[in-house]
PDB file of C-alpha atoms in Angstrom:
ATOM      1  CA  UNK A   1     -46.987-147.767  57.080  1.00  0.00           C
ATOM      2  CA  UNK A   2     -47.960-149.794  60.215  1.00  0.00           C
ATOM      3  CA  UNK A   3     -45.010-149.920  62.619  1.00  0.00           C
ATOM      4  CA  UNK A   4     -44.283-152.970  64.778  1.00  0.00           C
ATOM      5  CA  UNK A   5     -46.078-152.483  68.021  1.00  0.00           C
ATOM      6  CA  UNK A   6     -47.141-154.634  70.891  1.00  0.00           C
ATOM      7  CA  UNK A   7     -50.848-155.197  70.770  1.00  0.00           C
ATOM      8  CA  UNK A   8     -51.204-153.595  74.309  1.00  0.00           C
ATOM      9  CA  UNK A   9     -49.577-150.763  72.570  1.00  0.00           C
ATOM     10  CA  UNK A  10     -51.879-151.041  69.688  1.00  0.00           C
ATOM     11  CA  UNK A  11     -55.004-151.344  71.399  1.00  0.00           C
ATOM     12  CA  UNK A  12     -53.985-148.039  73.922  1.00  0.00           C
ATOM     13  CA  UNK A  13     -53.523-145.739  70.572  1.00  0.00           C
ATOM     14  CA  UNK A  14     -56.883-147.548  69.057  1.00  0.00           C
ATOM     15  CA  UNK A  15     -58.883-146.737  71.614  1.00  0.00           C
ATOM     16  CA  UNK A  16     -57.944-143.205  71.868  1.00  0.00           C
ATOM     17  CA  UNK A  17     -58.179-143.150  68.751  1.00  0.00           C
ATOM     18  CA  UNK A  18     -61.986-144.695  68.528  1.00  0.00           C
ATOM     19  CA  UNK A  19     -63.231-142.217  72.063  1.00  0.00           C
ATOM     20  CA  UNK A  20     -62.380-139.247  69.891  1.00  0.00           C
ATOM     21  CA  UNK A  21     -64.313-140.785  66.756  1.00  0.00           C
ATOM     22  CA  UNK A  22     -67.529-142.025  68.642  1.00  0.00           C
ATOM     23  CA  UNK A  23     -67.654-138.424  71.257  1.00  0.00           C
ATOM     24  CA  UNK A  24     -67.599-141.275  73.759  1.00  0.00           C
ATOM     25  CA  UNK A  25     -65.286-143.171  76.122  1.00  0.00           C
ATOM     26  CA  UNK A  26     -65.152-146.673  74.941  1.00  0.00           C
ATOM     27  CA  UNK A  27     -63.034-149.958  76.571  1.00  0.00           C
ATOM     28  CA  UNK A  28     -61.339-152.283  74.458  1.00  0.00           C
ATOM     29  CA  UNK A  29     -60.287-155.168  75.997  1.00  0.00           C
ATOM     30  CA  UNK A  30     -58.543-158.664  74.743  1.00  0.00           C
ATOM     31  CA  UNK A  31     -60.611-161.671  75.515  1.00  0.00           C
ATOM     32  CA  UNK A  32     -57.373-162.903  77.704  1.00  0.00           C
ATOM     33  CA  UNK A  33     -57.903-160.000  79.869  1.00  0.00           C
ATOM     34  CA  UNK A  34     -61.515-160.950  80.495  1.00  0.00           C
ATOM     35  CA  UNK A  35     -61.241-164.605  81.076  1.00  0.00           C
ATOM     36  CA  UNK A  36     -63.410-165.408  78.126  1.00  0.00           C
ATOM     37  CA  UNK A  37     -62.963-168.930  76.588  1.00  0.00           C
ATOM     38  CA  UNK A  38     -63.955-168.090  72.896  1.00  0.00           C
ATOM     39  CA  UNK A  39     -65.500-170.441  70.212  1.00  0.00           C
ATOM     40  CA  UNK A  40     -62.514-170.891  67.341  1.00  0.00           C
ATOM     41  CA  UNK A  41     -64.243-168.996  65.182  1.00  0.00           C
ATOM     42  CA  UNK A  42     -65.004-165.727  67.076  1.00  0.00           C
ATOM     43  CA  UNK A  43     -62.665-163.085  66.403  1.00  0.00           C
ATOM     44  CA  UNK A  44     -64.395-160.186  68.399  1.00  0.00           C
ATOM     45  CA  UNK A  45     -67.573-158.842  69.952  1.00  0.00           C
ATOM     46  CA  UNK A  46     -69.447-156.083  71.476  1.00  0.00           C
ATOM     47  CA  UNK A  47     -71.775-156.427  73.860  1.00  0.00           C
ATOM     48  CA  UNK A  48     -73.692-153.846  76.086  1.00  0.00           C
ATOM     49  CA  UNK A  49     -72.468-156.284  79.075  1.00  0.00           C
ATOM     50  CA  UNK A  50     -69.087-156.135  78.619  1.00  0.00           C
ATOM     51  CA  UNK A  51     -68.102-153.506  81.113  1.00  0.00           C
ATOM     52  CA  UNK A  52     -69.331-155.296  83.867  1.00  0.00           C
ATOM     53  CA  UNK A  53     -66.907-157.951  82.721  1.00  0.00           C
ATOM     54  CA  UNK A  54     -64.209-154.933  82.296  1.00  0.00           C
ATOM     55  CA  UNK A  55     -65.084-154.101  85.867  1.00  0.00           C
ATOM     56  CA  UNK A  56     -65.056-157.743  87.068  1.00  0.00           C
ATOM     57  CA  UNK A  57     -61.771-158.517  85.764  1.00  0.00           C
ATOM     58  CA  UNK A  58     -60.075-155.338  84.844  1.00  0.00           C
ATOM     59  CA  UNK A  59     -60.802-153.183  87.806  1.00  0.00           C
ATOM     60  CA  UNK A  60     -57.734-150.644  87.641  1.00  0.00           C
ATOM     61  CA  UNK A  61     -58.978-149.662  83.914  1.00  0.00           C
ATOM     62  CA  UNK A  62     -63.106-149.563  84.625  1.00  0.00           C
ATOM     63  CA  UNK A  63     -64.205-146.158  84.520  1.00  0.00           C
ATOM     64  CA  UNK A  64     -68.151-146.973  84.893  1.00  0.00           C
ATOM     65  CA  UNK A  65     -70.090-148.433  82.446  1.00  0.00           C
ATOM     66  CA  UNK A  66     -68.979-147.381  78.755  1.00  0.00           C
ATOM     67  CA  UNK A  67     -69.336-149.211  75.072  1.00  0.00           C
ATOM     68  CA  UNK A  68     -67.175-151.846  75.021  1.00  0.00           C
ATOM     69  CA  UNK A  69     -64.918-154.555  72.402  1.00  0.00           C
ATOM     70  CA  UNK A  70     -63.679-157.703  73.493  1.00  0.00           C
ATOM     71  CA  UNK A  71     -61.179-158.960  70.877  1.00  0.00           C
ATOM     72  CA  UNK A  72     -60.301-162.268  70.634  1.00  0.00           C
ATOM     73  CA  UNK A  73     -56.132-162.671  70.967  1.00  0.00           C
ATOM     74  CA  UNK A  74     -55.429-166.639  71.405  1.00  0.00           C
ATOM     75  CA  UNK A  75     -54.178-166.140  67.546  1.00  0.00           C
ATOM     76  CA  UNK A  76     -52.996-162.589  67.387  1.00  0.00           C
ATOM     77  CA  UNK A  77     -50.579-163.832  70.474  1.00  0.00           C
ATOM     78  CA  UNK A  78     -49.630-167.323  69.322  1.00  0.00           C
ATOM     79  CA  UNK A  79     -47.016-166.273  67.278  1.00  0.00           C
ATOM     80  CA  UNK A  80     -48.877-167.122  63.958  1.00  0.00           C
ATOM     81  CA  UNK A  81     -49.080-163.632  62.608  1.00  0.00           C
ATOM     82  CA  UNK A  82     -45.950-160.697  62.501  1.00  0.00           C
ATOM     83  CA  UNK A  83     -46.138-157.762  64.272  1.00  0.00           C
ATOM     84  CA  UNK A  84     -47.466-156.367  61.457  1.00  0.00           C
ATOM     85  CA  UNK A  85     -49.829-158.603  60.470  1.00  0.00           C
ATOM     86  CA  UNK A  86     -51.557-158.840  63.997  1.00  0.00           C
ATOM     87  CA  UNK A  87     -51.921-154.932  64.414  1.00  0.00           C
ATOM     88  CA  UNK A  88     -53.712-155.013  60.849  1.00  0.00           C
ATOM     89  CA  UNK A  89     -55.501-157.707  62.307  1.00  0.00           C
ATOM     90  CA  UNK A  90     -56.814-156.064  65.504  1.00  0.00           C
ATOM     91  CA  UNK A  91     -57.542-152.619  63.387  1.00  0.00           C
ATOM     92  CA  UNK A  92     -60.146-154.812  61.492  1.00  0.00           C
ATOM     93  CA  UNK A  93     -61.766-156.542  64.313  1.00  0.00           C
ATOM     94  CA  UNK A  94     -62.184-153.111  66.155  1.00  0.00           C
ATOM     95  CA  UNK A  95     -63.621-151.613  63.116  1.00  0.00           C
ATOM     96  CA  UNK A  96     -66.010-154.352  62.826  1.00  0.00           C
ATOM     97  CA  UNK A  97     -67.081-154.758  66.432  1.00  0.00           C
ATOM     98  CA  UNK A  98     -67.017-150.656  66.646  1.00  0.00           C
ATOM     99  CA  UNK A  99     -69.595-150.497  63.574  1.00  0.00           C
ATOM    100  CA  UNK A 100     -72.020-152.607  65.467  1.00  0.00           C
ATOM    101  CA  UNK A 101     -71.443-150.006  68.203  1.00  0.00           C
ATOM    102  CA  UNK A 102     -72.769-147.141  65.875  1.00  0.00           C
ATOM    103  CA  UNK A 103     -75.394-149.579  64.583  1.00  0.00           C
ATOM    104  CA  UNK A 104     -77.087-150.311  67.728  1.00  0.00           C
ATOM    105  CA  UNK A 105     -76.478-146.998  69.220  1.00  0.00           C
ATOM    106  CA  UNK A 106     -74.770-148.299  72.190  1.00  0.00           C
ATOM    107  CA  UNK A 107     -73.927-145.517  74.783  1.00  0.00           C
ATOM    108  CA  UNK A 108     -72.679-145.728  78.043  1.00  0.00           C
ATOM    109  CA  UNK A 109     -76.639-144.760  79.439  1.00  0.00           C
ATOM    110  CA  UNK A 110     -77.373-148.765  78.543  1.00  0.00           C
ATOM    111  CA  UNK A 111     -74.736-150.350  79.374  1.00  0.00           C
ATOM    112  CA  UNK A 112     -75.836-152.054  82.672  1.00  0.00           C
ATOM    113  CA  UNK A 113     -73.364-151.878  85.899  1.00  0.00           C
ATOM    114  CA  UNK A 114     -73.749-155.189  86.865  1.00  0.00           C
ATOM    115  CA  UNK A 115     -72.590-159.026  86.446  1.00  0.00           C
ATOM    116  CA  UNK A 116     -73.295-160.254  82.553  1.00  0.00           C
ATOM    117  CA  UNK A 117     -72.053-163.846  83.203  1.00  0.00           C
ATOM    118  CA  UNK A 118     -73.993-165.230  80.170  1.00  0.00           C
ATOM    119  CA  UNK A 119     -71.503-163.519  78.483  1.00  0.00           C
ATOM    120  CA  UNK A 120     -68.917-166.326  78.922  1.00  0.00           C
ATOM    121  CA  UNK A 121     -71.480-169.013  77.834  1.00  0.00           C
ATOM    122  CA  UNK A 122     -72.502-167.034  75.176  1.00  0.00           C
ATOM    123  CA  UNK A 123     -68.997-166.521  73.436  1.00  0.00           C
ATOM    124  CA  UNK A 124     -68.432-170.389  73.365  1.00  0.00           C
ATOM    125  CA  UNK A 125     -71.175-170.919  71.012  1.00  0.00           C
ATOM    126  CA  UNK A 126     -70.527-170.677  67.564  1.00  0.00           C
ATOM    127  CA  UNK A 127     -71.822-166.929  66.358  1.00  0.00           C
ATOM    128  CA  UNK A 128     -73.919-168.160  63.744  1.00  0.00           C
ATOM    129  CA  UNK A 129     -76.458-169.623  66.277  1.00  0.00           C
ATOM    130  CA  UNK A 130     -76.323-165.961  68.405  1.00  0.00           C
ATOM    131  CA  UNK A 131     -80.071-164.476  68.489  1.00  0.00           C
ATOM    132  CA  UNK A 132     -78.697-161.564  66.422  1.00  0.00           C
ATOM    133  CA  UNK A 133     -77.125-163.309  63.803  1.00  0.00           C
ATOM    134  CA  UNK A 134     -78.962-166.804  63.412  1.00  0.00           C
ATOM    135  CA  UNK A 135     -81.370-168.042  60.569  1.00  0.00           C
ATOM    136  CA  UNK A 136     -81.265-168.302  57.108  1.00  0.00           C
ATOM    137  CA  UNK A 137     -80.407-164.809  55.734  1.00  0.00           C
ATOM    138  CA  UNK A 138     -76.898-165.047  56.028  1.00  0.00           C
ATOM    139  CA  UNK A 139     -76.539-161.362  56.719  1.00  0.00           C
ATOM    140  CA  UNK A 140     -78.932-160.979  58.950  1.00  0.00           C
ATOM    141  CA  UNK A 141     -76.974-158.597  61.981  1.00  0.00           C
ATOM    142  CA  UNK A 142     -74.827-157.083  58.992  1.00  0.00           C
ATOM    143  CA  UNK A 143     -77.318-155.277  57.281  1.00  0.00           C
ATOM    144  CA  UNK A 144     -77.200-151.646  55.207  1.00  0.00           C
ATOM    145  CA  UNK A 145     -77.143-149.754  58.324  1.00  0.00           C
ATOM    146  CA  UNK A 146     -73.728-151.838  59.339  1.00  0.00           C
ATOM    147  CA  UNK A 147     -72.145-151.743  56.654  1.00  0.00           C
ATOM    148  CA  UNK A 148     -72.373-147.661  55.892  1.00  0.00           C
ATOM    149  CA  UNK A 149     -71.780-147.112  59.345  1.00  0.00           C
ATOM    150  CA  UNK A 150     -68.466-149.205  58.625  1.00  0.00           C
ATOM    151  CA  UNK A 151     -67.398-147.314  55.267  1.00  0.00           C
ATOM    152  CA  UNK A 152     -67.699-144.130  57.426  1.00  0.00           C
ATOM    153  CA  UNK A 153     -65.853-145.355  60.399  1.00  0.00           C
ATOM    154  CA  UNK A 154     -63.150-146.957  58.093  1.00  0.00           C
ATOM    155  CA  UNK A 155     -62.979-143.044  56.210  1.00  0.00           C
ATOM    156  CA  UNK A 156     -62.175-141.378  59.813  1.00  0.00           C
ATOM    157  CA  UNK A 157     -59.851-143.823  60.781  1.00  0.00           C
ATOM    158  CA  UNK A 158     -57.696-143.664  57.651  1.00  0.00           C
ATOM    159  CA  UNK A 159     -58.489-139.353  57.513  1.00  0.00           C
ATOM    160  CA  UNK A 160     -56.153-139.866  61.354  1.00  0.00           C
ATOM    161  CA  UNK A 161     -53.581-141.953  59.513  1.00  0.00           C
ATOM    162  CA  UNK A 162     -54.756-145.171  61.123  1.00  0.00           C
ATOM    163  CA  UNK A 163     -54.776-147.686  57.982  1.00  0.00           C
ATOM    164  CA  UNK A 164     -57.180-150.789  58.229  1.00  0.00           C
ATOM    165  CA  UNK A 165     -58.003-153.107  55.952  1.00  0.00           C
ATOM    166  CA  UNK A 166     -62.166-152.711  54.992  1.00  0.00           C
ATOM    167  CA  UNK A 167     -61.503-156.756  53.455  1.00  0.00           C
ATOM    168  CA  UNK A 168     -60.601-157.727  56.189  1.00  0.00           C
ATOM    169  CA  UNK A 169     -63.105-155.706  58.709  1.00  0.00           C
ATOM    170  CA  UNK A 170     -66.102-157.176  56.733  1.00  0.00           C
ATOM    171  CA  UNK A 171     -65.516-160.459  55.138  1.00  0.00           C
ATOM    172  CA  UNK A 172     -68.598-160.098  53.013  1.00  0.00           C
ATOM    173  CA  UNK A 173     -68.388-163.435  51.633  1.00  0.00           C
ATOM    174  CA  UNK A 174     -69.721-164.756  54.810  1.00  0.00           C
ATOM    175  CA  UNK A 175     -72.309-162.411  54.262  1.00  0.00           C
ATOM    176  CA  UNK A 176     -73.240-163.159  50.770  1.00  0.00           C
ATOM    177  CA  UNK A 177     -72.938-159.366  49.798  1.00  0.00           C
ATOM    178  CA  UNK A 178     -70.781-157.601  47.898  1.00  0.00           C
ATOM    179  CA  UNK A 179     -67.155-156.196  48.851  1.00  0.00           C
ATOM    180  CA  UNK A 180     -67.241-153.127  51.530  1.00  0.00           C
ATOM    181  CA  UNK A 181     -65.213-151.146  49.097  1.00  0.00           C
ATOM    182  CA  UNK A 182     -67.811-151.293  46.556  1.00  0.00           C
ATOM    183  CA  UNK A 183     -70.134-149.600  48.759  1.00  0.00           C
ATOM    184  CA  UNK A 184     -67.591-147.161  50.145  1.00  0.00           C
ATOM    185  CA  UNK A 185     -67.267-146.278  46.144  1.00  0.00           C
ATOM    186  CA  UNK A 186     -71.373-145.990  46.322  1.00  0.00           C
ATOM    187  CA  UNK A 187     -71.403-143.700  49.029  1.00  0.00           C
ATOM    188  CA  UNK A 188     -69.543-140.595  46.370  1.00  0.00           C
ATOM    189  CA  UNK A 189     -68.225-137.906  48.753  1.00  0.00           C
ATOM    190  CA  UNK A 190     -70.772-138.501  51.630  1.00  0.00           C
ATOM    191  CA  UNK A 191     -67.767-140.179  54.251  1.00  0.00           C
ATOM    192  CA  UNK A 192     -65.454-137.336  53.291  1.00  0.00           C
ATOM    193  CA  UNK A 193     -67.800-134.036  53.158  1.00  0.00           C
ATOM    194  CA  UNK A 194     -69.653-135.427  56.403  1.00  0.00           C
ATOM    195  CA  UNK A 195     -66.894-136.409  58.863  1.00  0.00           C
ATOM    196  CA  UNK A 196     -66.758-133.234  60.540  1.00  0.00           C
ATOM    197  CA  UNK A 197     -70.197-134.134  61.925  1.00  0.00           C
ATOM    198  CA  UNK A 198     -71.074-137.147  64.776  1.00  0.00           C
ATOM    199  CA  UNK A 199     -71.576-139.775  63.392  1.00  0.00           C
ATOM    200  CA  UNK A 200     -75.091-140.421  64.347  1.00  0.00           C
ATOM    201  CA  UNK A 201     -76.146-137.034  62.008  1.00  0.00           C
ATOM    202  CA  UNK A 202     -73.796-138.006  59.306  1.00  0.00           C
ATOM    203  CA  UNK A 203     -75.794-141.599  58.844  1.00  0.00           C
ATOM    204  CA  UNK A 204     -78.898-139.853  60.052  1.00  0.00           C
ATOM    205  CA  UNK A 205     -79.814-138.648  55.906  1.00  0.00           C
ATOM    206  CA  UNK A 206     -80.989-141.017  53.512  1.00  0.00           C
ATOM    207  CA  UNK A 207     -78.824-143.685  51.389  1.00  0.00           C
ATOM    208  CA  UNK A 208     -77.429-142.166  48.827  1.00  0.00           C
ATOM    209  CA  UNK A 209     -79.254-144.270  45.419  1.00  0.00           C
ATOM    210  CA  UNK A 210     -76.384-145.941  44.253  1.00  0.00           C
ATOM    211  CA  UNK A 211     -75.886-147.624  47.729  1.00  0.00           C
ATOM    212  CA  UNK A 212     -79.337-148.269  47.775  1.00  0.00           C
ATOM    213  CA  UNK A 213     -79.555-150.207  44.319  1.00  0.00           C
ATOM    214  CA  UNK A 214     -76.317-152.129  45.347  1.00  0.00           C
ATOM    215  CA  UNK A 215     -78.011-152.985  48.155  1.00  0.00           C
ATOM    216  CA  UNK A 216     -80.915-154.783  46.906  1.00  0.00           C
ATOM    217  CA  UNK A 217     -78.937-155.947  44.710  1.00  0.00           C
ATOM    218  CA  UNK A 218     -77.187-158.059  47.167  1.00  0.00           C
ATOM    219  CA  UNK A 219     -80.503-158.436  48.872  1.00  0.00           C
ATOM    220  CA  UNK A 220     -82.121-160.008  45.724  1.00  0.00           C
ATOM    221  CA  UNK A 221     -79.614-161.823  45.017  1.00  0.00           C
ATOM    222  CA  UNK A 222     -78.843-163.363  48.464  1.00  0.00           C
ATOM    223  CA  UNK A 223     -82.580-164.597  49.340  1.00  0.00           C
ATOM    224  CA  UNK A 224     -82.900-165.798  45.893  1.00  0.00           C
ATOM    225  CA  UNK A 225     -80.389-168.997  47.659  1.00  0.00           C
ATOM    226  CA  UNK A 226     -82.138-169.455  50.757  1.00  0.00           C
ATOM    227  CA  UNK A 227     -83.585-172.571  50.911  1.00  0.00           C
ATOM    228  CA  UNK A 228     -87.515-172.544  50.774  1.00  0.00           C
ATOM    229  CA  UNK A 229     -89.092-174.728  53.254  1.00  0.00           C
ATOM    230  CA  UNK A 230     -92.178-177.082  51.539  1.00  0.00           C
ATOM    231  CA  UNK A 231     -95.016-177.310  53.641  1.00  0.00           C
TER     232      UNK A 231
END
């Protein structure tokens, strides 16, 4: 049961929460905080930049250069969503933007110290026409390694009594791929008899085949609608 909670509230617990997960220090931070004037569609992001925007704006909480989220709160804030509702809200973007963290490997060693202005152009364009999730393939930045790293990020979350919603923390329609929960269900036992490990060695072993087949699965089945270009 998700109590009511301020989202400053929320996103103090999450993060706590999230340092003990990844063995690392990471910042979340609202988009408000930053200054960042967001596209309308943007709900989140993670960039290896974003610390020197923590440090920029946020001085009093910048501890050096960690991972960090930037979560979009115009909506969460505007009254549109309950308490509830935005909390559950947050959880997923954090989950999603924290999965890319796993995916790329982000540690604090790459995150650079200094200014990352494109940062604030960069959020103003729609994602879809980002570098690392433009073209054709509609999940291209979302791939197999995201979305396992997701199903086991959503298990340890849920195995600390921190409830979020996998629908919402990867709306795979946009993806043309199938439901997160259906791979969770692929996956058998491997989220559950592996989270006593880091993360990095429990996605370090190969798929497990049912994952796999779903996989190209979606894979087939997604390029099959890409539009082939006549030369």
């Amino acid at each position: 049961m998700i109590r009511s909670l301020d989202l400053n509230t929320r996103r103090d617990q999450t993060r706590k929460m999230l340092t003990s997960i990844l063995g690392e220090r990471v910042y979340i931070a609202f988009a408000s905080e930053l200054g960042l004037k967001c596209h309308g569609r943007l709900a989140g992001l993670t960039a290896v930049g974003l610390s020197a925007l923590v440090r920029e704006s946020m001085p009093e909480q910048y501890v050096g250069p960690l991972p960090a989220i930037a979560v979009v709160d115009d909506d969460l804030r505007s009254g549109k969503y309950k308490a509830d509702g935005a909390a559950v809200l947050f959880d997923a973007i954090v989950l999603h933007e924290a999965s890319h963290i796993v995916t790329s490997a982000v540690t604090s060693e790459i995150c650079p110290d200094d200014d990352n202005e494109e940062l604030r152009d960069l959020v103003q364009v729609p994602w879809r026409e980002w570098k690392s999730h433009s073209g054709p393939v509609l999940w291209t930045g979302h791939d197999w390694k995201f979305i396992r790293s997701l199903c086991h990020l959503h298990h340890r979350m849920e195995s600390r009594g921190h409830w979020v919603s996998p629908d919402l923390a990867f709306s795979h329609e946009n993806y043309g791929l199938s439901p997160a929960e259906e791979y969770a269900e692929t996956l058998g036992d491997e989220c559950r008899s592996k989270d006593w490990l880091p993360l990095s060695e429990a996605l370090g072993g190969p798929m497990p085949a049912k994952f796999q087949k779903l996989w190209q699965d979606d894979v087939v089945r997604s390029l099959s609608l890409v539009p082939v270009e006549r030369v």
